[in-house]
């Protein structure tokens, strides 16, 4: 049944969508269902989905084994509190995460969303130093152009310009922001590229709890791919100046960058790891923050005697059961071959964009393709053009990018990319 005009009007008048206006809301595209890589609209049209619903739907929509896991679990128990109670879905999920993540991360905190996973990571780092008798170490170092979520703690470590710091100044915690690595992925490390980090840690180490980074791929803050060598050095510097390293792999986790976790490009383990987005294959919200036994035990030996966090829906069985099915699927498939196939295909089919005069850069890493423009595009004018091409792409600012489900065929990848290029071409007139 297509949505009625009354329903759509209600949506416009009463419902906030992400970063949307209540005065002049843009038209919304009504969805009927979705399957594989296709989103079916209520008027019957189908769109090839280039966004994987913001990095999360890695196996495609309406997947039989994820559906089966959800059905089986909902008939047992959809939710039960995690305080004092436990269950198989949470245990088996945590076991998988401990086993598949970089070495040493074997204490698991399950939370509700990516932003909360970041809050949890920040609190872990601060509580750790508190427990070690260094309560002055409570600031974070973060990279410019970073994105870590929309809650207050997470916002404080987002890029100070695009991350709404001005709007919330006086409310946000004051953190230390340093330039992002200048060395791009695949380039030899530029001389002095780690100097800002080293100087900050050397001079302010006694007030810094942790460095937080999106390893290798900065997502929503700029779709920027940087050098694994920089990350390797950052790990060394954090150890040297006694600062924890938090890796926010909420976007990059589970194969997106070509490695299961982006930290693997640098061969490092962080002290704290944040996961989310693709964790449930995009079925529902769930996140995890992992840390080491040492940090877990130090926090627990501190004054509080425990880690001070415990959300209502912690360890939600339904979400954990679907996450288990998603990770099983990932491990049973040759996901690396699929991601590398997509990387090859995106590289070839996006390359013609480089010759457009409005295009500043085209780059691909793993199953992420980015076209960076000279000028920001108007979402309101460009969104309908993509829909007309039968593709779902949602640019922000100067960035038109795709991160398709890993199951997207080469033919669909070609349609997606040529659709984008046609739209950009049309914009140039
Ligand atoms: C999306 C994202 C977050 C926030 O996750 P939510 O589930 O939207 O709260 C945090 N960090 C990174 C790197 C992300 O991409």
Short mmCIF file of C-alpha atoms and ligand atoms in Angstrom, two decimals:
data_model
loop_
_atom_site.label_atom_id
_atom_site.label_comp_id
_atom_site.label_asym_id
_atom_site.label_seq_id
_atom_site.Cartn_x
_atom_site.Cartn_y
_atom_site.Cartn_z
CA UNK A 1 0.00 0.00 0.00
CA UNK A 2 1.48 3.36 -0.98
CA UNK A 3 1.57 5.90 1.84
CA UNK A 4 -1.34 8.35 1.75
CA UNK A 5 -0.72 12.04 1.31
CA UNK A 6 -2.13 12.47 4.85
CA UNK A 7 0.57 10.15 6.23
CA UNK A 8 3.32 11.96 4.37
CA UNK A 9 1.98 15.30 5.58
CA UNK A 10 1.99 13.98 9.16
CA UNK A 11 5.62 12.92 8.70
CA UNK A 12 6.51 16.42 7.49
CA UNK A 13 4.73 18.16 10.32
CA UNK A 14 5.55 15.96 13.28
CA UNK A 15 8.60 13.79 12.73
CA UNK A 16 12.23 14.76 12.91
CA UNK A 17 14.50 12.97 10.45
CA UNK A 18 18.32 13.06 10.83
CA UNK A 19 19.57 16.66 10.71
CA UNK A 20 16.27 17.95 9.36
CA UNK A 21 14.30 21.16 9.59
CA UNK A 22 10.84 21.50 11.11
CA UNK A 23 10.16 24.62 9.09
CA UNK A 24 11.06 23.53 5.63
CA UNK A 25 11.36 19.75 5.68
CA UNK A 26 12.59 18.14 2.43
CA UNK A 27 10.27 15.57 0.83
CA UNK A 28 10.84 12.01 2.13
CA UNK A 29 11.00 8.99 -0.13
CA UNK A 30 8.51 6.36 1.14
CA UNK A 31 9.85 2.80 1.46
CA UNK A 32 7.64 -0.27 1.14
CA UNK A 33 10.22 -3.02 1.69
CA UNK A 34 13.78 -3.96 0.84
CA UNK A 35 15.53 -7.11 -0.27
CA UNK A 36 19.13 -7.86 -1.21
CA UNK A 37 20.61 -4.58 -2.45
CA UNK A 38 17.27 -3.11 -3.52
CA UNK A 39 15.01 -0.71 -1.66
CA UNK A 40 11.43 -0.94 -2.94
CA UNK A 41 9.46 2.30 -2.82
CA UNK A 42 5.73 2.43 -2.12
CA UNK A 43 5.06 3.40 -5.75
CA UNK A 44 6.72 0.15 -6.85
CA UNK A 45 10.02 1.63 -8.05
CA UNK A 46 13.25 -0.01 -6.87
CA UNK A 47 16.50 1.71 -5.91
CA UNK A 48 19.93 0.09 -5.85
CA UNK A 49 21.24 0.98 -2.41
CA UNK A 50 24.70 2.56 -2.40
CA UNK A 51 24.61 3.49 1.30
CA UNK A 52 24.01 0.13 3.04
CA UNK A 53 21.87 2.25 5.39
CA UNK A 54 24.95 4.12 6.64
CA UNK A 55 27.55 1.33 6.56
CA UNK A 56 25.39 -1.22 8.34
CA UNK A 57 23.56 -3.54 5.91
CA UNK A 58 26.60 -5.57 4.82
CA UNK A 59 24.72 -8.75 3.81
CA UNK A 60 21.81 -6.99 2.09
CA UNK A 61 18.22 -6.48 3.27
CA UNK A 62 15.75 -9.16 4.28
CA UNK A 63 18.41 -11.86 4.56
CA UNK A 64 17.01 -15.36 5.20
CA UNK A 65 19.49 -16.32 7.93
CA UNK A 66 19.24 -13.02 9.78
CA UNK A 67 15.44 -13.23 9.53
CA UNK A 68 15.55 -16.79 10.89
CA UNK A 69 17.74 -15.73 13.83
CA UNK A 70 15.37 -12.88 14.69
CA UNK A 71 12.30 -15.12 14.49
CA UNK A 72 13.86 -17.87 16.61
CA UNK A 73 14.96 -15.43 19.29
CA UNK A 74 11.72 -13.45 19.44
CA UNK A 75 9.83 -16.67 20.19
CA UNK A 76 12.19 -17.33 23.11
CA UNK A 77 12.68 -13.88 24.67
CA UNK A 78 12.99 -10.50 22.93
CA UNK A 79 14.45 -8.69 25.90
CA UNK A 80 15.37 -9.24 29.49
CA UNK A 81 17.39 -6.98 31.77
CA UNK A 82 21.15 -7.66 31.84
CA UNK A 83 21.59 -6.69 35.48
CA UNK A 84 21.91 -9.98 37.37
CA UNK A 85 20.74 -12.04 34.37
CA UNK A 86 22.59 -13.42 31.37
CA UNK A 87 21.78 -15.41 28.22
CA UNK A 88 23.28 -17.37 25.36
CA UNK A 89 22.99 -14.70 22.61
CA UNK A 90 25.12 -12.22 24.62
CA UNK A 91 27.64 -14.89 25.64
CA UNK A 92 28.10 -16.28 22.14
CA UNK A 93 28.31 -12.80 20.60
CA UNK A 94 30.93 -11.68 23.11
CA UNK A 95 32.89 -14.89 22.53
CA UNK A 96 32.92 -14.18 18.78
CA UNK A 97 33.97 -10.56 19.29
CA UNK A 98 36.83 -11.50 21.62
CA UNK A 99 38.02 -14.08 19.12
CA UNK A 100 37.78 -11.97 15.93
CA UNK A 101 39.00 -8.55 17.15
CA UNK A 102 42.69 -7.57 17.44
CA UNK A 103 44.71 -9.35 20.15
CA UNK A 104 44.22 -8.45 23.79
CA UNK A 105 40.68 -7.08 23.57
CA UNK A 106 38.81 -9.54 25.71
CA UNK A 107 36.47 -7.62 28.00
CA UNK A 108 33.18 -6.75 26.28
CA UNK A 109 30.62 -4.05 27.10
CA UNK A 110 27.41 -4.28 25.04
CA UNK A 111 25.49 -1.03 24.53
CA UNK A 112 22.72 0.45 22.43
CA UNK A 113 24.28 2.58 19.72
CA UNK A 114 27.56 3.78 18.30
CA UNK A 115 27.48 7.07 20.17
CA UNK A 116 26.92 5.24 23.45
CA UNK A 117 29.83 2.90 22.66
CA UNK A 118 32.00 6.02 22.33
CA UNK A 119 30.68 7.45 25.63
CA UNK A 120 31.49 4.10 27.25
CA UNK A 121 35.01 4.10 25.78
CA UNK A 122 35.66 7.64 27.06
CA UNK A 123 34.37 6.75 30.52
CA UNK A 124 36.52 3.60 30.57
CA UNK A 125 39.64 5.62 29.77
CA UNK A 126 38.87 8.26 32.42
CA UNK A 127 37.91 5.71 35.06
CA UNK A 128 41.09 3.76 34.32
CA UNK A 129 43.35 6.72 35.12
CA UNK A 130 41.20 7.62 38.11
CA UNK A 131 41.69 4.10 39.45
CA UNK A 132 45.44 4.49 38.94
CA UNK A 133 45.46 7.61 41.10
CA UNK A 134 45.71 10.05 38.19
CA UNK A 135 42.32 11.79 38.08
CA UNK A 136 43.94 14.75 36.26
CA UNK A 137 44.19 12.56 33.16
CA UNK A 138 40.66 13.13 31.89
CA UNK A 139 40.99 14.87 28.51
CA UNK A 140 40.94 13.27 25.10
CA UNK A 141 43.05 14.00 22.05
CA UNK A 142 41.04 13.80 18.84
CA UNK A 143 41.71 14.37 15.15
CA UNK A 144 40.30 17.22 13.12
CA UNK A 145 37.70 16.00 10.62
CA UNK A 146 36.87 13.11 12.94
CA UNK A 147 33.33 11.93 13.63
CA UNK A 148 32.40 9.90 16.70
CA UNK A 149 28.67 10.40 17.20
CA UNK A 150 26.07 12.92 18.32
CA UNK A 151 25.87 12.59 22.12
CA UNK A 152 27.71 15.16 24.24
CA UNK A 153 30.85 13.16 24.99
CA UNK A 154 31.07 11.95 21.40
CA UNK A 155 30.43 15.46 20.03
CA UNK A 156 33.30 16.82 22.13
CA UNK A 157 35.75 14.64 20.16
CA UNK A 158 34.20 15.34 16.73
CA UNK A 159 35.74 17.90 14.41
CA UNK A 160 35.47 21.29 16.15
CA UNK A 161 34.18 23.07 13.02
CA UNK A 162 31.74 20.57 11.48
CA UNK A 163 31.01 18.95 14.85
CA UNK A 164 28.73 21.68 16.20
CA UNK A 165 31.22 22.90 18.83
CA UNK A 166 30.28 26.55 18.39
CA UNK A 167 26.61 25.85 18.98
CA UNK A 168 27.32 23.92 22.16
CA UNK A 169 30.38 25.78 23.37
CA UNK A 170 30.34 26.17 27.12
CA UNK A 171 28.52 22.87 27.41
CA UNK A 172 30.90 20.52 25.60
CA UNK A 173 33.94 19.11 27.40
CA UNK A 174 37.10 20.84 26.19
CA UNK A 175 39.28 18.31 24.40
CA UNK A 176 42.54 18.65 22.49
CA UNK A 177 42.14 18.64 18.70
CA UNK A 178 45.11 18.02 16.42
CA UNK A 179 45.33 17.96 12.61
CA UNK A 180 44.47 14.70 10.91
CA UNK A 181 47.38 12.77 9.36
CA UNK A 182 48.53 14.46 6.15
CA UNK A 183 49.86 11.19 4.77
CA UNK A 184 47.22 9.50 2.69
CA UNK A 185 46.68 5.75 2.52
CA UNK A 186 49.37 4.10 0.39
CA UNK A 187 51.85 7.02 0.61
CA UNK A 188 55.14 6.86 2.51
CA UNK A 189 54.85 8.64 5.87
CA UNK A 190 55.47 12.37 5.40
CA UNK A 191 58.30 13.72 7.54
CA UNK A 192 56.95 15.33 10.69
CA UNK A 193 53.41 13.99 10.23
CA UNK A 194 53.36 12.65 13.80
CA UNK A 195 54.91 15.80 15.35
CA UNK A 196 51.62 17.44 16.41
CA UNK A 197 50.60 14.25 18.19
CA UNK A 198 53.97 13.77 19.84
CA UNK A 199 54.17 17.38 20.99
CA UNK A 200 50.65 17.25 22.43
CA UNK A 201 51.32 14.02 24.31
CA UNK A 202 54.70 15.23 25.55
CA UNK A 203 53.41 18.57 26.81
CA UNK A 204 49.96 17.60 28.05
CA UNK A 205 50.34 13.89 28.82
CA UNK A 206 49.53 14.45 32.49
CA UNK A 207 46.01 15.62 31.61
CA UNK A 208 45.30 13.27 28.72
CA UNK A 209 43.46 9.98 29.23
CA UNK A 210 43.35 8.78 25.64
CA UNK A 211 43.79 9.46 21.96
CA UNK A 212 40.62 8.62 20.02
CA UNK A 213 40.80 7.94 16.27
CA UNK A 214 38.82 6.38 13.49
CA UNK A 215 41.58 4.07 12.27
CA UNK A 216 42.61 4.55 8.59
CA UNK A 217 39.20 5.80 7.38
CA UNK A 218 37.69 9.02 8.69
CA UNK A 219 34.02 8.58 7.84
CA UNK A 220 31.29 11.18 8.26
CA UNK A 221 33.85 13.95 8.91
CA UNK A 222 35.45 13.77 5.47
CA UNK A 223 35.66 10.25 3.94
CA UNK A 224 39.46 10.45 4.18
CA UNK A 225 41.88 7.51 3.99
CA UNK A 226 45.17 7.91 5.84
CA UNK A 227 48.43 6.08 6.34
CA UNK A 228 48.63 2.89 8.43
CA UNK A 229 52.21 3.95 9.22
CA UNK A 230 50.80 7.02 11.05
CA UNK A 231 48.58 4.75 13.14
CA UNK A 232 51.55 2.51 13.94
CA UNK A 233 53.47 5.54 15.18
CA UNK A 234 50.45 6.75 17.15
CA UNK A 235 50.36 3.40 18.96
CA UNK A 236 54.05 3.77 19.86
CA UNK A 237 53.61 7.37 21.03
CA UNK A 238 50.57 6.52 23.17
CA UNK A 239 52.62 3.84 24.93
CA UNK A 240 55.60 6.14 25.35
CA UNK A 241 53.58 8.95 26.94
CA UNK A 242 51.20 6.71 28.89
CA UNK A 243 48.02 7.57 27.02
CA UNK A 244 45.38 5.00 26.03
CA UNK A 245 44.44 4.49 22.38
CA UNK A 246 40.73 4.28 21.53
CA UNK A 247 39.91 2.95 18.04
CA UNK A 248 36.43 3.91 16.87
CA UNK A 249 35.70 1.19 14.28
CA UNK A 250 31.96 1.80 14.30
CA UNK A 251 32.09 2.52 10.55
CA UNK A 252 35.16 0.50 9.53
CA UNK A 253 34.54 -2.70 11.50
CA UNK A 254 33.62 -6.03 9.88
CA UNK A 255 35.51 -5.83 6.62
CA UNK A 256 34.53 -2.47 5.12
CA UNK A 257 38.10 -1.18 4.60
CA UNK A 258 39.40 -4.47 3.18
CA UNK A 259 40.57 -5.81 6.56
CA UNK A 260 38.21 -7.27 9.14
CA UNK A 261 39.15 -4.28 11.34
CA UNK A 262 40.95 -1.22 9.99
CA UNK A 263 43.54 -1.45 12.81
CA UNK A 264 44.85 -4.54 11.02
CA UNK A 265 46.19 -2.33 8.19
CA UNK A 266 48.69 -1.10 10.80
CA UNK A 267 49.01 -4.38 12.67
CA UNK A 268 48.14 -2.72 15.98
CA UNK A 269 45.73 -3.37 18.84
CA UNK A 270 44.03 -0.40 20.52
CA UNK A 271 43.42 -0.36 24.28
CA UNK A 272 39.72 0.22 23.68
CA UNK A 273 37.70 -0.62 20.55
CA UNK A 274 34.23 0.67 19.61
CA UNK A 275 31.98 -1.36 17.29
CA UNK A 276 28.47 -0.71 15.99
CA UNK A 277 26.74 -0.11 12.65
CA UNK A 278 27.37 -3.44 10.76
CA UNK A 279 27.42 -5.45 14.02
CA UNK A 280 23.84 -6.68 13.50
CA UNK A 281 24.09 -6.67 9.70
CA UNK A 282 22.02 -3.47 9.88
CA UNK A 283 18.94 -5.13 11.42
CA UNK A 284 18.78 -3.15 14.64
CA UNK A 285 20.82 -0.98 16.90
CA UNK A 286 23.58 -2.57 18.98
CA UNK A 287 27.13 -1.63 19.81
CA UNK A 288 30.08 -3.02 21.71
CA UNK A 289 33.08 -1.51 23.46
CA UNK A 290 35.95 -3.92 24.02
CA UNK A 291 38.97 -3.43 26.21
CA UNK A 292 41.86 -5.35 27.74
CA UNK A 293 41.87 -7.48 30.88
CA UNK A 294 44.32 -5.01 32.42
CA UNK A 295 42.01 -2.03 31.92
CA UNK A 296 38.94 -3.99 33.02
CA UNK A 297 40.67 -5.14 36.19
CA UNK A 298 42.23 -1.77 36.99
CA UNK A 299 38.84 -0.03 36.71
CA UNK A 300 37.27 -2.69 38.93
CA UNK A 301 40.02 -2.36 41.55
CA UNK A 302 39.43 1.42 41.73
CA UNK A 303 37.34 3.36 44.24
CA UNK A 304 34.03 2.80 42.45
CA UNK A 305 34.61 -0.97 42.46
CA UNK A 306 32.95 -1.36 39.08
CA UNK A 307 32.53 0.28 35.70
CA UNK A 308 29.88 2.99 36.05
CA UNK A 309 27.54 2.33 33.15
CA UNK A 310 24.55 0.05 32.54
CA UNK A 311 21.94 0.88 29.92
CA UNK A 312 18.38 -0.47 30.17
CA UNK A 313 18.67 -2.40 26.92
CA UNK A 314 22.23 -3.63 27.52
CA UNK A 315 22.88 -6.97 25.83
CA UNK A 316 19.43 -7.04 24.20
CA UNK A 317 18.95 -10.74 23.29
CA UNK A 318 17.17 -10.07 20.00
CA UNK A 319 19.94 -7.77 18.76
CA UNK A 320 22.66 -10.16 20.01
CA UNK A 321 21.01 -13.14 18.25
CA UNK A 322 20.89 -11.27 14.93
CA UNK A 323 24.49 -10.05 15.43
CA UNK A 324 25.56 -13.65 16.00
CA UNK A 325 23.90 -14.71 12.75
CA UNK A 326 25.50 -11.78 10.90
CA UNK A 327 29.00 -12.58 12.16
CA UNK A 328 28.55 -16.28 11.38
CA UNK A 329 27.53 -15.34 7.85
CA UNK A 330 30.55 -13.06 7.52
CA UNK A 331 32.94 -15.75 8.75
CA UNK A 332 31.44 -18.47 6.54
CA UNK A 333 31.79 -16.34 3.42
CA UNK A 334 34.90 -15.20 1.63
CA UNK A 335 34.05 -11.58 2.56
CA UNK A 336 37.58 -10.47 1.72
CA UNK A 337 37.17 -11.62 -1.89
CA UNK A 338 33.82 -9.80 -2.12
CA UNK A 339 35.22 -6.56 -0.70
CA UNK A 340 38.22 -6.71 -3.00
CA UNK A 341 35.94 -7.40 -5.99
CA UNK A 342 33.91 -4.31 -5.04
CA UNK A 343 37.12 -2.28 -4.61
CA UNK A 344 38.26 -3.22 -8.13
CA UNK A 345 34.85 -2.51 -9.62
CA UNK A 346 34.36 0.83 -7.85
CA UNK A 347 37.84 1.92 -8.90
CA UNK A 348 37.02 1.20 -12.54
CA UNK A 349 33.47 2.51 -12.64
CA UNK A 350 34.03 5.69 -10.62
CA UNK A 351 37.20 6.67 -12.49
CA UNK A 352 35.38 8.49 -15.34
CA UNK A 353 34.19 10.99 -12.68
CA UNK A 354 37.76 12.26 -12.36
CA UNK A 355 37.48 14.05 -15.70
CA UNK A 356 34.44 16.13 -14.64
CA UNK A 357 35.39 19.73 -13.96
CA UNK A 358 33.47 19.82 -10.66
CA UNK A 359 35.37 16.84 -9.27
CA UNK A 360 38.40 17.39 -7.02
CA UNK A 361 39.27 13.78 -6.20
CA UNK A 362 38.08 10.20 -6.66
CA UNK A 363 39.26 7.59 -4.16
CA UNK A 364 38.41 4.02 -3.25
CA UNK A 365 39.41 1.83 -0.30
CA UNK A 366 37.85 -1.58 0.29
CA UNK A 367 34.10 -1.31 -0.29
CA UNK A 368 34.12 2.50 0.05
CA UNK A 369 34.02 4.78 -3.00
CA UNK A 370 34.30 8.56 -2.71
CA UNK A 371 33.90 11.40 -5.19
CA UNK A 372 35.02 14.69 -3.65
CA UNK A 373 33.67 17.80 -5.40
CA UNK A 374 35.00 21.35 -5.43
CA UNK A 375 31.64 22.73 -4.22
CA UNK A 376 29.03 21.34 -1.86
CA UNK A 377 26.00 19.85 -3.60
CA UNK A 378 22.45 20.80 -2.66
CA UNK A 379 20.91 17.66 -1.24
CA UNK A 380 17.40 18.89 -2.00
CA UNK A 381 18.14 19.24 -5.70
CA UNK A 382 20.35 16.21 -6.15
CA UNK A 383 18.42 13.59 -4.16
CA UNK A 384 15.48 13.34 -6.65
CA UNK A 385 17.96 13.01 -9.54
CA UNK A 386 19.54 9.94 -7.94
CA UNK A 387 16.09 8.43 -7.32
CA UNK A 388 15.27 9.00 -11.01
CA UNK A 389 18.39 7.01 -11.89
CA UNK A 390 17.11 4.15 -9.72
CA UNK A 391 19.89 4.48 -7.14
CA UNK A 392 20.01 5.51 -3.49
CA UNK A 393 22.94 7.82 -2.74
CA UNK A 394 22.98 10.49 -0.06
CA UNK A 395 25.85 12.97 -0.37
CA UNK A 396 26.90 15.40 2.33
CA UNK A 397 28.72 18.63 1.63
CA UNK A 398 31.29 18.12 -1.10
CA UNK A 399 31.23 14.35 -0.77
CA UNK A 400 29.31 11.92 -2.94
CA UNK A 401 30.15 8.45 -1.69
CA UNK A 402 29.01 4.84 -1.65
CA UNK A 403 29.57 1.91 0.68
CA UNK A 404 27.37 -0.81 -0.82
CA UNK A 405 26.31 -4.09 0.78
CA UNK A 406 29.04 -6.70 0.17
CA UNK A 407 26.56 -8.78 -1.88
CA UNK A 408 26.17 -6.17 -4.64
CA UNK A 409 26.79 -7.67 -8.10
CA UNK A 410 29.21 -6.12 -10.57
CA UNK A 411 26.28 -5.19 -12.82
CA UNK A 412 24.55 -3.33 -9.98
CA UNK A 413 27.83 -1.63 -9.00
CA UNK A 414 28.17 -0.41 -12.58
CA UNK A 415 24.57 0.90 -12.62
CA UNK A 416 25.17 2.64 -9.29
CA UNK A 417 28.38 4.33 -10.41
CA UNK A 418 27.21 5.32 -13.87
CA UNK A 419 24.02 6.74 -12.31
CA UNK A 420 26.12 8.93 -10.01
CA UNK A 421 28.29 10.12 -12.87
CA UNK A 422 25.24 10.94 -15.01
CA UNK A 423 23.78 13.04 -12.20
CA UNK A 424 27.07 14.89 -11.64
CA UNK A 425 27.34 15.42 -15.37
CA UNK A 426 23.84 16.86 -15.52
CA UNK A 427 24.66 19.22 -12.64
CA UNK A 428 27.56 20.62 -14.65
CA UNK A 429 25.01 21.32 -17.39
C1 LIG B 1 28.07 6.36 12.97
C2 LIG B 1 29.27 6.54 13.81
C3 LIG B 1 29.19 6.77 15.19
C4 LIG B 1 27.86 6.94 15.91
O1 LIG B 1 27.07 5.80 15.87
P1 LIG B 1 25.47 5.94 16.11
O2 LIG B 1 24.99 4.52 16.10
O3 LIG B 1 24.93 6.77 15.00
O4 LIG B 1 25.30 6.58 17.44
C5 LIG B 1 30.36 6.87 15.90
N1 LIG B 1 31.56 6.77 15.29
C6 LIG B 1 31.69 6.53 13.98
C7 LIG B 1 33.05 6.39 13.38
C8 LIG B 1 30.55 6.42 13.18
O5 LIG B 1 30.67 6.23 11.86
#
